[in-house]
Tab-separated table of C-alpha atoms in Angstrom:
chain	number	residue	atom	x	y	z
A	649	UNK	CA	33.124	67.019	10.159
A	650	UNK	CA	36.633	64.754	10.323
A	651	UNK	CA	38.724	65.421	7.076
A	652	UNK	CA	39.015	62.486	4.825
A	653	UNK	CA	42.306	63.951	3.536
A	654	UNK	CA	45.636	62.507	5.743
A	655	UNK	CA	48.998	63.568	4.703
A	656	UNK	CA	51.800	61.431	4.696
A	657	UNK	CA	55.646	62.406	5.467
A	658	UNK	CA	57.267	61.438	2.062
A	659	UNK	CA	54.014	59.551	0.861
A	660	UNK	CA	54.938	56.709	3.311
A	661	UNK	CA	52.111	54.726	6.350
A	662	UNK	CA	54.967	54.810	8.840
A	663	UNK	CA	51.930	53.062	10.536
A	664	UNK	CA	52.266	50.176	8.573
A	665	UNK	CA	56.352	49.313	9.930
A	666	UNK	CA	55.111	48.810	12.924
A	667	UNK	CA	52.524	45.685	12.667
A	668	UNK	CA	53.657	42.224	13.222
A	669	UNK	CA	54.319	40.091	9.884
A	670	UNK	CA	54.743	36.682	9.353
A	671	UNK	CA	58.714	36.103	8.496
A	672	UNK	CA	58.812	35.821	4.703
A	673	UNK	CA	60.461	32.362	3.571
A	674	UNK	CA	63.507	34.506	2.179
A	675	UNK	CA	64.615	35.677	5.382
A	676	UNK	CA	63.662	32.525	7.484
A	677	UNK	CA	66.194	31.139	9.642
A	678	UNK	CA	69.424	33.085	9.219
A	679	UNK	CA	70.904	36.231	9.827
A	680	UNK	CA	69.992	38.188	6.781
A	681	UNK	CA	71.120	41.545	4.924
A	682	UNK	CA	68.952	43.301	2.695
A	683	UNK	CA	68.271	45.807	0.170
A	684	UNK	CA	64.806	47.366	-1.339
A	685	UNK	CA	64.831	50.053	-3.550
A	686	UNK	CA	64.316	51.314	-6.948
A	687	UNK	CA	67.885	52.408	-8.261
A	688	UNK	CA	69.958	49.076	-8.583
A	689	UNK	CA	72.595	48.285	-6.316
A	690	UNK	CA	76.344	48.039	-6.000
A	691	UNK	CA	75.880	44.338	-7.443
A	692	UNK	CA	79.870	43.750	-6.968
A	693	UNK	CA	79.535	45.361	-3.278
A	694	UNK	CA	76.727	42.553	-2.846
A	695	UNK	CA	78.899	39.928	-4.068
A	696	UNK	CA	81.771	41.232	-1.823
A	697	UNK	CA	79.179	40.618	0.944
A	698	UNK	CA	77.737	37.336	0.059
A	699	UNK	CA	81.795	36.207	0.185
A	700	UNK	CA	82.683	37.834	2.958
A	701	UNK	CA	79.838	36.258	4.739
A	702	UNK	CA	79.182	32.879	3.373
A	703	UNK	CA	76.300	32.254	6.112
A	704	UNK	CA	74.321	35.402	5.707
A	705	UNK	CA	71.039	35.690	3.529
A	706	UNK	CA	71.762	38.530	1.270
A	707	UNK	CA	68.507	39.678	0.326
A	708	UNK	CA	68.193	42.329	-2.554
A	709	UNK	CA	64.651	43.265	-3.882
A	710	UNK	CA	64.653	45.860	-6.966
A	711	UNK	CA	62.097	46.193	-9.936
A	712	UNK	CA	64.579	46.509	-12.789
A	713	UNK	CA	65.068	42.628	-14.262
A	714	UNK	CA	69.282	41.980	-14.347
A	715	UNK	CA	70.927	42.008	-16.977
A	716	UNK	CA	72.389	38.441	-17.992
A	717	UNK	CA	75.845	39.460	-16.833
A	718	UNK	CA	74.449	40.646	-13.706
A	719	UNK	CA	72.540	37.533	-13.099
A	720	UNK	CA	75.739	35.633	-13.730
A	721	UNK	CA	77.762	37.305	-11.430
A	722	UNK	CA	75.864	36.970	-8.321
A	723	UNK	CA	73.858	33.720	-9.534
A	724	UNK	CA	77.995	32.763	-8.394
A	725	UNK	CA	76.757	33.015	-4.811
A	726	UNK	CA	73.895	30.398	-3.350
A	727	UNK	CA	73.308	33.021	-0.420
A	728	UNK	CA	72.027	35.981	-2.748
A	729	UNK	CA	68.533	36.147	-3.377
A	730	UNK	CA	67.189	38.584	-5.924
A	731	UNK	CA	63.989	39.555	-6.352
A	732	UNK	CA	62.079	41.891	-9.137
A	733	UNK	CA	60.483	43.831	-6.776
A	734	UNK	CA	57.208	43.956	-4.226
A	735	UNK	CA	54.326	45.653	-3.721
A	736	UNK	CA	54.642	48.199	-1.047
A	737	UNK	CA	52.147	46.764	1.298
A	738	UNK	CA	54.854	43.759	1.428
A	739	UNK	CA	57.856	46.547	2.094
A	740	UNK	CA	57.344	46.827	5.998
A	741	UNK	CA	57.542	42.973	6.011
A	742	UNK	CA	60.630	42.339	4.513
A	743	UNK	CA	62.604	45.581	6.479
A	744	UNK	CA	61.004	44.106	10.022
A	745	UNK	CA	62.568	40.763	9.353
A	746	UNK	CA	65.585	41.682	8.332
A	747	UNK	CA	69.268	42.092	10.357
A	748	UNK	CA	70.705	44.633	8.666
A	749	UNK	CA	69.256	46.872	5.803
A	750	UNK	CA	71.572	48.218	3.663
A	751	UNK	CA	71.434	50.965	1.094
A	752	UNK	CA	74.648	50.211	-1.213
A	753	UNK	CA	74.539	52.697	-4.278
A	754	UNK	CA	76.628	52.299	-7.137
A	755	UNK	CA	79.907	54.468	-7.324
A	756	UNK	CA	77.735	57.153	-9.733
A	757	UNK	CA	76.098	58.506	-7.175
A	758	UNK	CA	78.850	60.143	-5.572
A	759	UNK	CA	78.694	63.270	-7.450
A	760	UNK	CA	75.235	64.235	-6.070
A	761	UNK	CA	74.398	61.419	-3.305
A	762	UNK	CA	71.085	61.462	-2.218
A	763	UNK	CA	70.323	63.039	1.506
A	764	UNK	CA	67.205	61.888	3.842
A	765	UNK	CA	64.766	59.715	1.712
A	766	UNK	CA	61.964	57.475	1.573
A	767	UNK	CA	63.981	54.417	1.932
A	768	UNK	CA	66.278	55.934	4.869
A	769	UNK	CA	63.010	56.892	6.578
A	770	UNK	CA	61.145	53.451	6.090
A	771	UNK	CA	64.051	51.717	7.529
A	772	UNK	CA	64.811	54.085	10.352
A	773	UNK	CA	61.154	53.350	11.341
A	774	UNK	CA	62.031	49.665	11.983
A	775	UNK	CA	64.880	50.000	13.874
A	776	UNK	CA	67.119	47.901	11.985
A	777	UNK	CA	71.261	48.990	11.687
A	778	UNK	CA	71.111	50.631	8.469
A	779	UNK	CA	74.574	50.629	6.281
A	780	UNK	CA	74.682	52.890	3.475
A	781	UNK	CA	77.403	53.602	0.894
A	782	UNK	CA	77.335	56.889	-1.547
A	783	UNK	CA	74.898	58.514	0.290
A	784	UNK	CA	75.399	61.702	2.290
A	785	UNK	CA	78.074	61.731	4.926
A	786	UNK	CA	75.938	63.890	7.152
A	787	UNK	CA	73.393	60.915	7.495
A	788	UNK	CA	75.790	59.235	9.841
A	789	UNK	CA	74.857	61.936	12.399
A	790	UNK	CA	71.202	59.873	12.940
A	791	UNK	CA	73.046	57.066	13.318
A	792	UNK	CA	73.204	55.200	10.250
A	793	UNK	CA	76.445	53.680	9.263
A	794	UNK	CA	77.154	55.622	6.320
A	795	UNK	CA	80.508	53.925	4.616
A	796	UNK	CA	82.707	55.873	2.622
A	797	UNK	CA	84.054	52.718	0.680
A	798	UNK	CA	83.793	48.766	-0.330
A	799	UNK	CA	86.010	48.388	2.849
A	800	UNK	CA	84.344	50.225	5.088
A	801	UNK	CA	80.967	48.866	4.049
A	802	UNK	CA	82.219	45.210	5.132
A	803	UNK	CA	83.813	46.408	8.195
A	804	UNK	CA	80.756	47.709	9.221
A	805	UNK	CA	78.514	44.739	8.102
A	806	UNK	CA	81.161	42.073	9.862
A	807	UNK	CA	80.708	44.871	13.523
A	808	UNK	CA	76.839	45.067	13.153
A	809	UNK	CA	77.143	41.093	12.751
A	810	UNK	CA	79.403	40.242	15.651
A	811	UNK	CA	78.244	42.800	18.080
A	812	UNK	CA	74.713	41.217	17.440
A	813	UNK	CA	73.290	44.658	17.407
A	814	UNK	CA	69.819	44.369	16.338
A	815	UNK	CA	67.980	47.376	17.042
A	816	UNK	CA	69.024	50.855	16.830
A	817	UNK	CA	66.850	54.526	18.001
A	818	UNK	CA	66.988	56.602	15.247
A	819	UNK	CA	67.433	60.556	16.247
A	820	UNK	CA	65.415	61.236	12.717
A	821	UNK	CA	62.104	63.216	13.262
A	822	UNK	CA	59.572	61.558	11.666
């Protein structure tokens, strides 16, 4: 008799990041950098990249509703779109349509950054340059750009960008 139990690396279908999606109308038509995740963002490090690159989609998705500063501040720049979160059936869709994925923590999570994770994992699956900020350094060794500042994290955004580099092999065991 087949189990009906399946187990799951980190609770995630890696299954599912590897259908075909229709492109949703956020990311449609332009080179786009996103975020999707439940701790909010570096908000000014967003801003910093909708500046720096006035013609890329800057795409962050997070469940917690911005505060009316926050929404000020980036509501400054008509390429940020934010959104209060998806369902996780929509997840793959976004991350296989996007350029870039990029994991920018805020500056408190330097004291304990946060290692290999769900996020890391769903967006290694779809092959995507990943740039990360105030997350472990040793993550850089599977190949994710992990940035150790604002700087860095724009220098590494304006390479993936110019290089056109689109899709990178993880060397994370899944």
């Amino acid at each position: 008799e087949e189990s009906r139990l399946k187990i799951l690396p980190n609770a995630i279908d890696f299954s599912s990041f590897s259908k075909d999606y229709d492109c949703p109308s956020a990311l449609k038509n332009q080179s786009s950098i996103t975020y999707i995740g439940g701790h909010p963002p570096d908000l000014n490090l967003i801003c910093k990249i909708a500046a720096a690159q006035p013609h890329l989609k800057v795409l962050v998705v997070c469940p917690e509703r911005l505060s009316k500063c926050d929404f000020r501040l980036i509501s400054n720049y008509s390429n940020i779109n934010y959104i209060e979160g998806l369902t996780p059936n929509e997840v793959p869709r976004y991350l296989l349509h996007s350029t870039i994925i990029m994991i920018p923590y805020k500056d408190s999570f330097k004291s304990k950054p946060l290692g290999m994770h769900g996020k890391i994992m769903q967006a290694s699956v779809c092959k995507k340059p990943i740039v990360c900020k105030n997350v472990a350094a040793d993550l850089s060794k599977f190949g994710l750009f992990v940035a150790r500042d604002d700087t860095h994290f724009l220098s590494y955004v304006d390479y993936l960008l110019k290089n056109k580099i689109k899709v990178i092999d993880y060397d994370i065991n899944i």
